[in-house]
CSV table of C-alpha atoms and ligand atoms in Angstrom, one decimal:
chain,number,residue,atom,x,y,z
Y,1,UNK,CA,-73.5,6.8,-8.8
Y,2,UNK,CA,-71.5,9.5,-7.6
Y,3,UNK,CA,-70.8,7.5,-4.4
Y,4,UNK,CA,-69.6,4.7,-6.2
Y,5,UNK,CA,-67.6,6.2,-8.6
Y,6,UNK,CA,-65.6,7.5,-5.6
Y,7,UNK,CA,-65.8,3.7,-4.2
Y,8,UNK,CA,-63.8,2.8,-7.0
Y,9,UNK,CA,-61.6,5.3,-7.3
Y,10,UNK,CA,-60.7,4.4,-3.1
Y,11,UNK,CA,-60.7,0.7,-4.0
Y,12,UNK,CA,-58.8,1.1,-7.0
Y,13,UNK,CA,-56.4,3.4,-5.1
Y,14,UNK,CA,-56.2,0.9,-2.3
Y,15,UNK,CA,-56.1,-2.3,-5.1
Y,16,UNK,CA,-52.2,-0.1,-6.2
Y,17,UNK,CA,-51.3,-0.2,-2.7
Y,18,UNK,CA,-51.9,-3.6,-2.1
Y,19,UNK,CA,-50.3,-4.5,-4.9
Y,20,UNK,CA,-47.0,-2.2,-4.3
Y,21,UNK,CA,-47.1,-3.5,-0.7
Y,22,UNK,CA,-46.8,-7.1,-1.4
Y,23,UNK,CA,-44.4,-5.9,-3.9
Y,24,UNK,CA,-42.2,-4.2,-1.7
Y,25,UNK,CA,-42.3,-7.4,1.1
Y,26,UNK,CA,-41.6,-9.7,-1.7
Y,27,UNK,CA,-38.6,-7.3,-2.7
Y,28,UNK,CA,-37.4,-6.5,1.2
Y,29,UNK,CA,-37.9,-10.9,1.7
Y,30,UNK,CA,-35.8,-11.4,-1.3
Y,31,UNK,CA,-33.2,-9.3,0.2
Y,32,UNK,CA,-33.1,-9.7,3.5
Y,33,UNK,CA,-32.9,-13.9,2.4
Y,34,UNK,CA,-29.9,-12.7,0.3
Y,35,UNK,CA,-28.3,-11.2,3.3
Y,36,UNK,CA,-28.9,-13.7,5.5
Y,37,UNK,CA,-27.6,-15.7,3.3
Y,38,UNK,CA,-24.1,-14.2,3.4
Y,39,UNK,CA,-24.2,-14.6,7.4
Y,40,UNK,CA,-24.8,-18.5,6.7
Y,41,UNK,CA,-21.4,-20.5,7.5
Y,42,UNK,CA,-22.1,-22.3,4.2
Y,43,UNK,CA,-19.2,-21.8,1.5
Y,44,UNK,CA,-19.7,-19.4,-1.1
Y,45,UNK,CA,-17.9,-20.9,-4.2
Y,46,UNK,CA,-15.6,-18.5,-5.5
Y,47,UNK,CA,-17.5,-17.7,-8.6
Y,48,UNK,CA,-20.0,-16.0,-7.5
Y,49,UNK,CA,-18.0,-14.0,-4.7
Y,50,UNK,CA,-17.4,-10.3,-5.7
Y,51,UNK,CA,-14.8,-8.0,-4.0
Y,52,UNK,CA,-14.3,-4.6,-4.0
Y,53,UNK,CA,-10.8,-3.3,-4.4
Y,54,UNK,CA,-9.7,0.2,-4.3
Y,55,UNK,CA,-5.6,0.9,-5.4
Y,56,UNK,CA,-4.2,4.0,-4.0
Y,57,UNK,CA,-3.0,4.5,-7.9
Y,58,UNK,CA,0.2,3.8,-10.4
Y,59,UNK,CA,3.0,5.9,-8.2
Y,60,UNK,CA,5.8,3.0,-8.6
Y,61,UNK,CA,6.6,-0.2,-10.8
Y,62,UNK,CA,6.2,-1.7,-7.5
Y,63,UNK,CA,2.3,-0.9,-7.2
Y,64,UNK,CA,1.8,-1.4,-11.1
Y,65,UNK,CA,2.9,-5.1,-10.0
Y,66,UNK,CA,1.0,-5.7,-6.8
Y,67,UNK,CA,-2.1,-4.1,-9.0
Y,68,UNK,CA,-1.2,-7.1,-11.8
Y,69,UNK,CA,-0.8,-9.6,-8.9
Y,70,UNK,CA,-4.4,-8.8,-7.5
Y,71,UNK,CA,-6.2,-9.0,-11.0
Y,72,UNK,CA,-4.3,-12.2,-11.8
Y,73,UNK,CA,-5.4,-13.9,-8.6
Y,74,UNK,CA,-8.7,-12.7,-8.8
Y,75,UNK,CA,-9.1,-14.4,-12.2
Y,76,UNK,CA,-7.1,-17.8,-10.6
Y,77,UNK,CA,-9.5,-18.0,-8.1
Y,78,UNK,CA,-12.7,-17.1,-10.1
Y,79,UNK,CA,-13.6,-13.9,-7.6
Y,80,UNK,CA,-15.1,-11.4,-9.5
Y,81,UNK,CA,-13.2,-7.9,-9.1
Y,82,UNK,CA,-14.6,-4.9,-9.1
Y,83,UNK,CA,-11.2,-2.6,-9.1
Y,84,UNK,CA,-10.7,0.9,-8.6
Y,85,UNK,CA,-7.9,3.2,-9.1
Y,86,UNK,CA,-7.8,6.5,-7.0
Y,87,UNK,CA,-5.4,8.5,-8.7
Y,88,UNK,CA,-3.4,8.9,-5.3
Y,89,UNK,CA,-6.4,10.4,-3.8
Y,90,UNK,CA,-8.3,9.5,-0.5
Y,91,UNK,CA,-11.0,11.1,-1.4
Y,92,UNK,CA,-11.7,8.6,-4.1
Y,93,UNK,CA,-10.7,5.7,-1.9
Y,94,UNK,CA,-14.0,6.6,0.0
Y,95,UNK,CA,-15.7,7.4,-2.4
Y,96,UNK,CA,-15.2,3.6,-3.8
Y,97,UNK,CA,-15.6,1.9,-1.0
Y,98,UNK,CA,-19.0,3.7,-0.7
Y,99,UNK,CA,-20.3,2.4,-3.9
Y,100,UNK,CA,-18.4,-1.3,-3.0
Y,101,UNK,CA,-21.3,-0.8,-0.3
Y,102,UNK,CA,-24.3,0.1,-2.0
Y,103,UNK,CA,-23.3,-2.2,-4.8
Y,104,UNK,CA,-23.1,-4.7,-2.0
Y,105,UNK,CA,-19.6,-6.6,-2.6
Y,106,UNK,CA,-19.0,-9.7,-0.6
Y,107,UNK,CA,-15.6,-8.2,0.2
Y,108,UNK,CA,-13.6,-5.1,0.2
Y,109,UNK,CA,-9.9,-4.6,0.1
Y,110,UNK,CA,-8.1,-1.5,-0.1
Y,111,UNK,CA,-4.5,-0.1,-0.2
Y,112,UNK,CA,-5.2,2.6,2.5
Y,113,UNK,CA,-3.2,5.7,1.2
Y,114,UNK,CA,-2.6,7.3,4.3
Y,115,UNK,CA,-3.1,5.7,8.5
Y,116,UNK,CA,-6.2,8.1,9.0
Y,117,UNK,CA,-9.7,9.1,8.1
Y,118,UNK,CA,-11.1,5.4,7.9
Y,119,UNK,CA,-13.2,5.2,10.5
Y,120,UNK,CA,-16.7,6.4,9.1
Y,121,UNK,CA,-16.6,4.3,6.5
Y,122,UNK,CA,-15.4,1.3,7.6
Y,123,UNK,CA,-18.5,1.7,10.4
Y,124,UNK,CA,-20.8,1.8,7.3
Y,125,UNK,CA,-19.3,-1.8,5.3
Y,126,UNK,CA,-19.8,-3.2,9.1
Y,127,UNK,CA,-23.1,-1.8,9.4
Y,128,UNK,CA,-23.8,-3.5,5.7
Y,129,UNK,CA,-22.4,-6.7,7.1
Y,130,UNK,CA,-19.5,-6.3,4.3
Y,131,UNK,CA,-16.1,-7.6,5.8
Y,132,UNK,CA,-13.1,-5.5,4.6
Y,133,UNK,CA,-9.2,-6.5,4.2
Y,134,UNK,CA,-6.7,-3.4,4.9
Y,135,UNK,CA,-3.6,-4.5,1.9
Y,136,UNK,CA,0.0,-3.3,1.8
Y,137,UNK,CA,-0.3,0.0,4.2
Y,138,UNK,CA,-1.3,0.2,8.1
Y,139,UNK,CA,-4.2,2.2,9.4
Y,140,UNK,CA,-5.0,4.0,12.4
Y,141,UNK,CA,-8.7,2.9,13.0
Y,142,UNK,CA,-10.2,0.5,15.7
Y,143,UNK,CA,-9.4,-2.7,14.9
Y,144,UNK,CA,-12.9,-4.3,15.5
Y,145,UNK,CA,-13.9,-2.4,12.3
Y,146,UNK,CA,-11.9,-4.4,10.0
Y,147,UNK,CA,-11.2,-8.4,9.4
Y,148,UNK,CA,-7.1,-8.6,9.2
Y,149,UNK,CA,-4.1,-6.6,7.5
Y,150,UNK,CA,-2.1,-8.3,4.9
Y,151,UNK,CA,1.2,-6.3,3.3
Y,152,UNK,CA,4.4,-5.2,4.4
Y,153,UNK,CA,6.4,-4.5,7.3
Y,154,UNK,CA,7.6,-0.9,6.7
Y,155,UNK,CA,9.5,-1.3,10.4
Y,156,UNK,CA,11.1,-4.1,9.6
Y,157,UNK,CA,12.4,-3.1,6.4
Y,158,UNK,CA,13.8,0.6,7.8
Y,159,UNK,CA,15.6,-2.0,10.2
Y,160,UNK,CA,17.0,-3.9,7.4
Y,161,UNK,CA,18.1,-0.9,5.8
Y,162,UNK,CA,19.8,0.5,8.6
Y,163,UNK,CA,21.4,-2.9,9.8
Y,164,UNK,CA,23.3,-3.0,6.5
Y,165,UNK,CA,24.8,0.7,6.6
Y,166,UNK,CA,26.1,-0.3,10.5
Y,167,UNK,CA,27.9,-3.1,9.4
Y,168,UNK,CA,29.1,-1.2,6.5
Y,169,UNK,CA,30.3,1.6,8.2
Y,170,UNK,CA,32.1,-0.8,11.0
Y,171,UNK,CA,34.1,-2.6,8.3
Y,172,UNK,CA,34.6,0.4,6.8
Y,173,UNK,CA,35.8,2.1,10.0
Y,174,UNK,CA,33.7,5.4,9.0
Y,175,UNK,CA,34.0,7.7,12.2
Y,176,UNK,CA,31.1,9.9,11.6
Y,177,UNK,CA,27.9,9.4,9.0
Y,178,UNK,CA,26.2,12.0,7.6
Y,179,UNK,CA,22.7,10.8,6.1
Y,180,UNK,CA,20.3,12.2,4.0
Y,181,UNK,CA,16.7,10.6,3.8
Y,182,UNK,CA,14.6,10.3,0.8
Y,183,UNK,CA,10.8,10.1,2.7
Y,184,UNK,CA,7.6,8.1,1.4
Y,185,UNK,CA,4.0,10.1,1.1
Y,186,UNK,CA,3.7,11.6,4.4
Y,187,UNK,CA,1.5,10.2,7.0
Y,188,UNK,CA,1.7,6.6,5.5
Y,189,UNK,CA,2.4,3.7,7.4
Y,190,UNK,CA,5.1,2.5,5.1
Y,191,UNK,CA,6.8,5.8,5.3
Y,192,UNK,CA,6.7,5.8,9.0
Y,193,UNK,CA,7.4,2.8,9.5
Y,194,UNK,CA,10.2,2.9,7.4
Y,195,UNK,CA,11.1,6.2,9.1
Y,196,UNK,CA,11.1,4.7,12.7
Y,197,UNK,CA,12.8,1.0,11.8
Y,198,UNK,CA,15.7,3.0,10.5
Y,199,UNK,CA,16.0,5.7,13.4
Y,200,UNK,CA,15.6,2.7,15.8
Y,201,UNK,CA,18.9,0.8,15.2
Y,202,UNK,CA,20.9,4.0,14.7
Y,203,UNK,CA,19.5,6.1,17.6
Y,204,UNK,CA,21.9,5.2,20.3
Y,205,UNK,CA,25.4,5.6,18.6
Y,206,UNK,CA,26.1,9.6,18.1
Y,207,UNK,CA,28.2,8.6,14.8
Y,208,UNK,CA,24.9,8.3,12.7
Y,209,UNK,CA,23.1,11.6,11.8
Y,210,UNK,CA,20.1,12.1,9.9
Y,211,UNK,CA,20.8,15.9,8.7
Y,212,UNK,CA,18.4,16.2,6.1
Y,213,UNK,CA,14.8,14.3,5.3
Y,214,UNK,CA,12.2,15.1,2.9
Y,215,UNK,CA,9.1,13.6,1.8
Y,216,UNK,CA,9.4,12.9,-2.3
Y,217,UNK,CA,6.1,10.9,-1.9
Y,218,UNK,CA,7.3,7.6,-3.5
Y,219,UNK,CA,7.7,9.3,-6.7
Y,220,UNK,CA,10.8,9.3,-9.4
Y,221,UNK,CA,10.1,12.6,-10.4
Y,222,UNK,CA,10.4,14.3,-6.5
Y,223,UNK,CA,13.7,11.7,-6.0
Y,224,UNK,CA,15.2,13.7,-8.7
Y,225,UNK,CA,13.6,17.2,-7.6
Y,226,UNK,CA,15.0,17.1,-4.4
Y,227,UNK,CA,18.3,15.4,-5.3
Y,228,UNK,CA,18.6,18.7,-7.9
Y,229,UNK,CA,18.2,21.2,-5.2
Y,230,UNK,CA,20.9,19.5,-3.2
Y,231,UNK,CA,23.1,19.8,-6.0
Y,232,UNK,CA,22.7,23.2,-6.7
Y,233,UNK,CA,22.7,24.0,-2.6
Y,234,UNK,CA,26.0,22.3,-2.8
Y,235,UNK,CA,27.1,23.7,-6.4
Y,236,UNK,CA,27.5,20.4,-7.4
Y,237,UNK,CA,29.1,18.6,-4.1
Y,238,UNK,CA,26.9,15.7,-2.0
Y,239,UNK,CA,27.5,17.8,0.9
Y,240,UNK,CA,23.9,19.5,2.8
Y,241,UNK,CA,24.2,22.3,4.4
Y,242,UNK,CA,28.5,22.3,4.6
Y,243,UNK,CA,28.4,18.8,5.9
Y,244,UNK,CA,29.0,15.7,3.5
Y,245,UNK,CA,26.1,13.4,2.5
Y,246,UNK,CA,27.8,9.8,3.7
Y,247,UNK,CA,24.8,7.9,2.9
Y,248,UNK,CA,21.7,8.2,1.5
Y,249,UNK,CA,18.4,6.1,2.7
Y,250,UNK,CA,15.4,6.5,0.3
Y,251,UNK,CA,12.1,4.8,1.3
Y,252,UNK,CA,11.3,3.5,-2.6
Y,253,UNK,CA,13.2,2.8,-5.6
Y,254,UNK,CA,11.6,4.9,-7.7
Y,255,UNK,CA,12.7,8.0,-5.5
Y,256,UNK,CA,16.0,5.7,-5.8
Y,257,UNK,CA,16.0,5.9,-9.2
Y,258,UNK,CA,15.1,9.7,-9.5
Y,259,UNK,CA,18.3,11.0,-7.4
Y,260,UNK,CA,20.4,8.7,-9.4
Y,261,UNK,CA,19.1,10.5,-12.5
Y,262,UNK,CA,19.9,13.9,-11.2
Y,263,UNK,CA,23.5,12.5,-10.3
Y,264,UNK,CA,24.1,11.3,-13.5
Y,265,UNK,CA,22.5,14.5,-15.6
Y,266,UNK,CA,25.0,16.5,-13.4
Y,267,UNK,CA,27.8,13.9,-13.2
Y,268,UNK,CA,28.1,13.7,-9.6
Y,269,UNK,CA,30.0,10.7,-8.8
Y,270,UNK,CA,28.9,8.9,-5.7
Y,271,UNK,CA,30.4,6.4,-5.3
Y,272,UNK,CA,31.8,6.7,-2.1
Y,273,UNK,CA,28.0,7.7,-0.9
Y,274,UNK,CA,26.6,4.8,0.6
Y,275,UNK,CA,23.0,4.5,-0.6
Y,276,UNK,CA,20.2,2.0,0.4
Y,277,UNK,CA,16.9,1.6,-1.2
Y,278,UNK,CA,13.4,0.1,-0.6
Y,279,UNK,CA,11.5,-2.7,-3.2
Y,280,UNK,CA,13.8,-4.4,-5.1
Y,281,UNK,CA,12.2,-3.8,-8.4
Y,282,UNK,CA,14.5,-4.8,-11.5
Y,283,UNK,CA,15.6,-1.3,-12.2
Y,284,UNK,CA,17.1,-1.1,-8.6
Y,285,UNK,CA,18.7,-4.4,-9.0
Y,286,UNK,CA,20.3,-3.3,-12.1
Y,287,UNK,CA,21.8,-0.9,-10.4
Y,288,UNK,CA,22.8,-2.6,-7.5
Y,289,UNK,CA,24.9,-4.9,-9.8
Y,290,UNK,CA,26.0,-1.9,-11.4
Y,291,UNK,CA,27.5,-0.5,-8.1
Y,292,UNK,CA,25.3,2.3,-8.1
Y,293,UNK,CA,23.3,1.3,-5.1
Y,294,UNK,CA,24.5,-0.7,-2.1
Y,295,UNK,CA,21.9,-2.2,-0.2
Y,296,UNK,CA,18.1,-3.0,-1.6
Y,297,UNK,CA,15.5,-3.9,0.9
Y,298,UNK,CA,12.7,-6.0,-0.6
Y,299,UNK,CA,9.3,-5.2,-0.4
Y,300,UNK,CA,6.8,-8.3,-1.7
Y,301,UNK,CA,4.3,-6.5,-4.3
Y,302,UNK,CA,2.9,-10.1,-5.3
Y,303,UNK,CA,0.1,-10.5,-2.5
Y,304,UNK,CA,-2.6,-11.2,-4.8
Y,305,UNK,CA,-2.8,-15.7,-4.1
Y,306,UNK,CA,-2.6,-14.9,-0.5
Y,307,UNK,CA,-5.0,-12.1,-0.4
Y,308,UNK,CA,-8.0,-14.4,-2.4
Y,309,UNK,CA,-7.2,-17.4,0.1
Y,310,UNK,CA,-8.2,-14.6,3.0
Y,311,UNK,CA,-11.1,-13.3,0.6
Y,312,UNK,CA,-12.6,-16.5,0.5
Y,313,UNK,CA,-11.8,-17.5,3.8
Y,314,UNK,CA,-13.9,-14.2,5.6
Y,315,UNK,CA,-16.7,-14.8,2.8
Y,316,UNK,CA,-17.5,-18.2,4.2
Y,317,UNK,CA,-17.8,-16.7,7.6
Y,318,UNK,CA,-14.3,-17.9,9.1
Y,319,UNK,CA,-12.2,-15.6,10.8
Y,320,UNK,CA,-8.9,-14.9,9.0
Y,321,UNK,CA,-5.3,-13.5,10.8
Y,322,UNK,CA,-5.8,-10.4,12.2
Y,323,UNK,CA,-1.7,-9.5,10.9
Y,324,UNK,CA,-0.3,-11.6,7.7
Y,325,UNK,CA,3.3,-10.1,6.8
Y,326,UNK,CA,4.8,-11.2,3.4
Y,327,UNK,CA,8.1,-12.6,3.4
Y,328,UNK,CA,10.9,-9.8,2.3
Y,329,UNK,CA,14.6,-10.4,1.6
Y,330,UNK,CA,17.7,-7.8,1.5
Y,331,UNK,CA,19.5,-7.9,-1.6
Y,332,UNK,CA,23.0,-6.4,-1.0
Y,333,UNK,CA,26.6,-5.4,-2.8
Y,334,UNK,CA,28.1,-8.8,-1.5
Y,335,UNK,CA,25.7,-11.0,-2.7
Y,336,UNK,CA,26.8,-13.3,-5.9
Y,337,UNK,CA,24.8,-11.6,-8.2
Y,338,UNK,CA,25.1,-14.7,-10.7
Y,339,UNK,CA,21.8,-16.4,-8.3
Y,340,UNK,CA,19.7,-13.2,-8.7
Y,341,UNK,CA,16.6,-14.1,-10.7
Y,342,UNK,CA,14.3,-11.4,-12.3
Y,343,UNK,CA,12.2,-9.3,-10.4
Y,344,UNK,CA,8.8,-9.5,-12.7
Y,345,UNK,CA,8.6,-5.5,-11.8
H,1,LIG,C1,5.0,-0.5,0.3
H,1,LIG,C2,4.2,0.3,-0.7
H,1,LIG,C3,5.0,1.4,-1.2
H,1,LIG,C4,6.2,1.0,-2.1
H,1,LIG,C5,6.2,2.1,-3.0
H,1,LIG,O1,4.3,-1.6,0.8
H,1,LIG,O2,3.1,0.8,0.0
H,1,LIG,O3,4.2,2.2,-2.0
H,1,LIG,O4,7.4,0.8,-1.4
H,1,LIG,C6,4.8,2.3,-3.3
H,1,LIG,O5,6.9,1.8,-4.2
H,1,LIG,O6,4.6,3.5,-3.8
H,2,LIG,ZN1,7.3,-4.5,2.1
């Protein structure tokens, strides 16, 4: 008895694993048939694709807008968003993109906050057979790890920038020009991009000087913090450091908008200070029209349509661009203000 008592106890012990281990192969078919089903060229209609998106956070009316444009298009096209806000943080970025993984996403799209520290994970959604979309900012990562880059040409628009204060300067017949520049977050592509478009037109004439940059990390709050210090360095003059500020270059409006607040709370006039500002939200506008600002460089925030053609494009296994730019426009004093129309932002 005693024998088969232990019989049963093996067999019954062996019935559970037989059991779990058809189970399991059921499970691990199932799944592997799901993934293979994503390498299929078939086309996944759009409403059952799900992308993973992580936003580097709220910093600027201009990213509150490209945020709004993404959601919108998401619900145009069907795609189901799975969205995440990292509060300016990288950490969270990667943390996101981790769960897009294990939650397994067809796509993932993020606003990379900064050019580095990508690598690792974008080896793990390749590894997962998850293509991912780099939006709005540049990494530095090898290229093979990601599908294509869609957003703006932070170059492109420091050479706008800088374009418009030569020509200004040449009608103006200024002799020597003094500039102070207003930096994006440090280590992002936009802000050196930005950075090295501007330097690159003004670099070889001796008359332009860049005597003063700091970073104010695309935020109103630091435009105004640094503008203040100036002021009270300069008891109240737009001079730095003896010399006279001639122009100012800040790399987003909301920096824009901070100095301008500091100026005005310590009425500083300025209006013989040239300054040139980067998105072309409405507030910036305003104050274009106003005469407060002289040149504003656009930057598109409203990528979402394009970015769900190029979701659904890599989920049906075609290749997409490897570089889409958005279109951007210069808005500047001599333009007939009557034709602007409103910004949405
Ligand atoms: C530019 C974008 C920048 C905007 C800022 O493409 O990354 O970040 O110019 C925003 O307003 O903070
Ligand atoms: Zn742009």
């Amino acid at each position: 008895m005693k024998h088969s008592t232990k019989v049963i106890l093996i067999s019954g012990f062996s019935l559970i694993l037989v059991i779990l281990a058809v189970f399991l192969f059921i499970k691990i078919r199932g799944n592997t048939a799901n993934i293979f089903d994503r390498q299929k060229n078939e086309e996944i209609p759009s409403e059952r694709l799900i992308l993973g998106f992580s936003q580097i956070g709220s910093e600027s009316a201009w990213r509150t807008r490209n945020t709004q444009s993404i959601i919108e298009a998401a619900e145009a096209k069907n795609i189901q968003l799975i969205f995440d806000d990292a509060q300016q943080k990288q950490e969270n970025q990667l943390k996101a993109i981790r769960s897009f993984i294990v939650y397994q996403v067809d796509v993932i799209a993020f606003v990379p906050i900064v050019e580095d520290g990508w690598d690792n994970v974008l080896q793990e959604a390749k590894d997962a057979g998850i293509p991912v979309i780099i939006v709005d900012r540049q990494i530095k990562a090898d290229p093979s790890l990601y599908a294509g880059f869609l957003g703006e040409n932070g170059f492109e628009e420091g050479r706008s920038a800088a374009k418009f204060l030569v020509e200004k300067c040449a009608k103006d017949n200024r002799y020597r020009i003094n500039i102070v520049e207003f930096s994006g977050t440090e280590n992002s592509s936009v802000a050196t991009g930005r950075a090295e478009g501007f330097r690159s037109v003004i670099k070889d004439d001796p008359r332009y000087n860049i005597i003063y940059s700091e970073d104010g990390d695309f935020l109103r709050s630091r435009g105004k913090e640094i503008m203040d210090k100036i002021l009270v360095e300069s008891k109240g003059q737009l001079m730095y450091k003896g010399h006279k500020i001639d122009a100012i270059y800040s790399h987003n409006d909301s920096m824009t908008l901070g100095l301008l607040d500091s100026l005005k709370q310590k009425q500083v006039p300025a209006n013989d200070t040239i300054i040139i500002s980067i998105d072309a939200e409405q507030k910036s506008i305003d104050a274009l029209t106003q005469g407060k600002l002289n040149c504003v460089v656009e930057c598109n925030p409203n990528l979402g349509p394009i970015l769900m053609e190029l979701v659904k494009q890599i989920a049906s296994g075609k290749e997409i661009p490897k570089v889409t730019y958005m279109h951007e426009s210069v808005f500047t004093e001599n333009d007939d203000f009557s034709l602007y129309k409103p910004r949405g932002y």
